[in-house]
Every structure is written in structure tokens, then in C-alpha cells.
Short mmCIF file of C-alpha atoms in Angstrom, two decimals:
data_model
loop_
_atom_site.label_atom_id
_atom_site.label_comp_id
_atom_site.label_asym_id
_atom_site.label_seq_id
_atom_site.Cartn_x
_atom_site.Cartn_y
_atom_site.Cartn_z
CA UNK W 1 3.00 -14.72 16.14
CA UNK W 2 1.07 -16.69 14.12
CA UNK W 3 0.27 -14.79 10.55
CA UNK W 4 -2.24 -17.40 9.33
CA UNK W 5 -4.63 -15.65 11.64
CA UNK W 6 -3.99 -12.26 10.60
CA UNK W 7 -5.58 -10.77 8.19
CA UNK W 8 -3.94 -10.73 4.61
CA UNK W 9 -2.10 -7.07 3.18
CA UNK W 10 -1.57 -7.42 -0.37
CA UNK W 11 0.92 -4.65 -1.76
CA UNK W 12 -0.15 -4.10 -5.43
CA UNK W 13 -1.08 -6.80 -7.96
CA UNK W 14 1.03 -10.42 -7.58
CA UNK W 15 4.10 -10.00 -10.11
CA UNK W 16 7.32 -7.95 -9.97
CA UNK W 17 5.77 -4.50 -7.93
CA UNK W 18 4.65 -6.77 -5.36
CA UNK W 19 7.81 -8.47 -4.88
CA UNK W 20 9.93 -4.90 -4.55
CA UNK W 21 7.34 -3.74 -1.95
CA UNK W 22 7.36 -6.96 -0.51
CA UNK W 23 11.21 -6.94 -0.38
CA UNK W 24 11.24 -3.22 0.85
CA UNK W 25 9.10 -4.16 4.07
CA UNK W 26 11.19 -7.18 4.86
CA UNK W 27 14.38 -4.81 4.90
CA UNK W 28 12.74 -2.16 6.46
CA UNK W 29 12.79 0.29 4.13
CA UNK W 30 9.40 0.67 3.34
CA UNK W 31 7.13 2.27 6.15
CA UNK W 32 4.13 3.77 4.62
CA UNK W 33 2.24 2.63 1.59
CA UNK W 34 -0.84 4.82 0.05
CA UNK W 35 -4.51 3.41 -0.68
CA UNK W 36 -7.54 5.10 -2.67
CA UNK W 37 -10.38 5.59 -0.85
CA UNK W 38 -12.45 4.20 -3.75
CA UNK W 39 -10.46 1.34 -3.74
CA UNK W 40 -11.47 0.37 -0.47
CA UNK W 41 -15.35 1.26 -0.83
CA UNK W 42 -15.30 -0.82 -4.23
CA UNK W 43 -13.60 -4.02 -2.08
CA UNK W 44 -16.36 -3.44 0.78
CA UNK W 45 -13.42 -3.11 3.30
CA UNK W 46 -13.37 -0.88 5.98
CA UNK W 47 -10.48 1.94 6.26
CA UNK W 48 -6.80 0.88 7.97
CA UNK W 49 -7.07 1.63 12.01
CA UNK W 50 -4.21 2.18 13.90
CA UNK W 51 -2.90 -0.70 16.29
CA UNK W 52 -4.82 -3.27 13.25
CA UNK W 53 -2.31 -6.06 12.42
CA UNK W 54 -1.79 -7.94 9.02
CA UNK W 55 0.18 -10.64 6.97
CA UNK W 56 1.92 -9.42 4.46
CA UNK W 57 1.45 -11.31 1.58
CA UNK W 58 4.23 -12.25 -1.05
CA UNK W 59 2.93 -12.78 -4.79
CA UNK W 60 2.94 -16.42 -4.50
CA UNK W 61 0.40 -16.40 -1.63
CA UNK W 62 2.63 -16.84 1.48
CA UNK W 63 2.40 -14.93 4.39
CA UNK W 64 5.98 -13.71 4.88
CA UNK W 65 5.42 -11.05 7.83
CA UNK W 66 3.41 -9.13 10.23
CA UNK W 67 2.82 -5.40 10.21
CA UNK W 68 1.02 -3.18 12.51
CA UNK W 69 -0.52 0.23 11.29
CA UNK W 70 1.17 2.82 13.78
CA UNK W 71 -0.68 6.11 11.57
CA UNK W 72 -3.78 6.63 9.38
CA UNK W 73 -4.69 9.68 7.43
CA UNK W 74 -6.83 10.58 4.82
CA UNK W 75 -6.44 13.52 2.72
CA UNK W 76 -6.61 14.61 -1.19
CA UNK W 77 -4.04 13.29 -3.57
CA UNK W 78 -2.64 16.93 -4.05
CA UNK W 79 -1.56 16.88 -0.34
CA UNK W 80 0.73 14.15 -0.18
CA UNK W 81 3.98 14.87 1.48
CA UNK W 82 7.92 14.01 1.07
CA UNK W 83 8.02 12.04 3.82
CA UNK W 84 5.43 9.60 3.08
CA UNK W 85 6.59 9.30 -0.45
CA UNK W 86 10.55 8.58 0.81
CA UNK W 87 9.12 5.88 3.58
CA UNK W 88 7.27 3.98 0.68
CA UNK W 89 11.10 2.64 0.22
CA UNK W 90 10.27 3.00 -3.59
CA UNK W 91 13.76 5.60 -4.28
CA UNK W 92 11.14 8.31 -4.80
CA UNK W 93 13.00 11.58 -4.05
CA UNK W 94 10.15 14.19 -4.86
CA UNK W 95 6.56 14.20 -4.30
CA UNK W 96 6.58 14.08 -8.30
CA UNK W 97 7.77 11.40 -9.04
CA UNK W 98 5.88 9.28 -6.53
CA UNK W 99 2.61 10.72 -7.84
CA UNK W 100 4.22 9.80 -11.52
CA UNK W 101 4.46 6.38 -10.15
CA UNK W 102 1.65 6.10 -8.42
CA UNK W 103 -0.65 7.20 -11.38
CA UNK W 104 0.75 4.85 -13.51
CA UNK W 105 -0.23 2.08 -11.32
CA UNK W 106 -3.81 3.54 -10.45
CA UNK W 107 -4.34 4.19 -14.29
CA UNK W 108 -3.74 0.76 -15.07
CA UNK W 109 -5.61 -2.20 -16.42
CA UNK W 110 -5.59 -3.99 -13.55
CA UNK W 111 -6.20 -1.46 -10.55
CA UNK W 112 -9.22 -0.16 -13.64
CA UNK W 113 -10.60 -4.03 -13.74
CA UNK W 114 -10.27 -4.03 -10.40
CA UNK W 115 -12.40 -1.09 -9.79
CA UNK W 116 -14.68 -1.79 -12.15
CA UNK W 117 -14.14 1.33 -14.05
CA UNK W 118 -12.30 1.53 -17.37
CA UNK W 119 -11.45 5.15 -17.29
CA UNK W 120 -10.86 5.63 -13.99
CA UNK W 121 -8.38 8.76 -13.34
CA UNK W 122 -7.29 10.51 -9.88
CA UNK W 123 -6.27 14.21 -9.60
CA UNK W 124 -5.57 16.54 -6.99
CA UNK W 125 -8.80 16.39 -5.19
CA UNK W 126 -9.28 12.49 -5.00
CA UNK W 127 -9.25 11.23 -1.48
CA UNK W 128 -6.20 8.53 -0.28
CA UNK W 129 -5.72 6.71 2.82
CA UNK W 130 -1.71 7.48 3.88
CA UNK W 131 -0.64 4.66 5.75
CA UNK W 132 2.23 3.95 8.40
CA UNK W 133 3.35 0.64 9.89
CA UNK W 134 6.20 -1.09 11.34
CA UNK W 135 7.09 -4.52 10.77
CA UNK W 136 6.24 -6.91 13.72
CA UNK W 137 7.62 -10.10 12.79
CA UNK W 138 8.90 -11.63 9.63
CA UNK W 139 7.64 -15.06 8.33
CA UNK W 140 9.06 -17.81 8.55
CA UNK W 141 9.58 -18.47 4.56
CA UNK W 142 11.64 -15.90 2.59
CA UNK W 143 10.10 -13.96 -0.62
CA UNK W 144 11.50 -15.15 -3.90
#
């Protein structure tokens, strides 16, 4: 497979998260990652479909593997299950402390720059895509 035709899936913001989730994918442990439905309106890029294929992208800029999207969903923050939160391959063990985690990250200065939005907040009501995939192929050049 040839991931310089796929499309690129960047997993947070280039630096040390993106390297874990990065590293989590290429060992198989992460399965699912979560996206904000304002997120994706803000970027001007449609929702994940299943069977759509991407290059994962490594925080230097290489494209170290494929993935496939195998599930979509979207429902309110508040409704976020175990499951998905264990297959983000993050050590979450409770719904709480991937929320915890996740928060952080949304509440940021970068995902906040990103959006456009200084204050920006979520709570239990704010829409997010859930996202499955399996890993297709990995790249040719390692992470790190």
C-alpha cells in the first residue's frame, strides 16, 4: 500500500501526545480515538466513514501506517463508554479519567487556537465523533 496517497490522520498536536498515540497504533493497542464535532466543522472536513483509509502521521511528518475506520458514531460527550476509552490504548481505566484527559487536551491552547475560540469548553451535551479502526499496514520508517 502506498500511504503517500492516503489521506493524512494526525493524532493530536506534533510533540510528545502524538508520539504515544502514534506508538500505541503501531503496537496495536490503540483502536479507537475520539474527535469533536466542532473540530471537524471548524477544519471544513467532512465526518470519518467507515471503510475510509488514512496515513497515520508521526510528529515529524512521515507517514508511518495505514488505518481503516471499521466504526463511526456520534453521540454527546456524557455518553462515552469504557470500552472506547480502554481501546484509545491511553491506560485509561474509567470513563473518568479519559474525560479528565481528554478535557485537558480540548481545553488547551492549542486545540483553543486551533478552533479559533479562546474559551472554548465541552460538557456533557457536546457532540463527539467515536472512532474505530484497525491498522492496515505499517510504514516503512519507524516513529522516533
Amino acid at each position: 500500500m502506498d500511504l503517500d496517497v492516503l489521506p493524512p490522520a494526525e493524532f493530536g498536536f506534533p510533540g510528545p501526545l502524538r508520539d504515544l498515540l502514534v506508538a500505541a497504533i503501531l503496537d496495536g493497542s490503540k483502536t479507537s480515538t475520539t474527535g469533536l464535532v466542532s473540530a471537524y466543522a471548524c477544519e471544513g472536513e467532512p465526518l470519518p466513514r467507515v471503510g475510509d483509509r488514512c496515513a497515520v502521521v508521526d510528529s515529524a511528518g512521515r507517514r508511518v501506517a495505514g488505518i481503516e475506520v471499521t466504526e463511526v458514531r456520534v453521540v454527546p460527550l456524557g455518553e462515552v463508554d469504557l470500552a472506547h476509552a480502554v481501546d484509545e490504548g491511553e491506560g485509561y481505566t474509567s470513563v473518568a479519567d479519559w474525560r479528565a484527559g481528554h478535557e485537558e487536551f480540548w481545553h488547551g491552547p492549542e486545540l483553543r487556537a486551533a478552533l479559533g475560540d479562546p474559551a472554548f469548553t465541552v460538557n456533557d451535551t457536546t457532540p463527539v465523533v467515536l472512532e474505530r479502526f484497525r491498522l492496515i499496514t505499517p510504514g516503512a520508517v519507524p516513529p522516533g
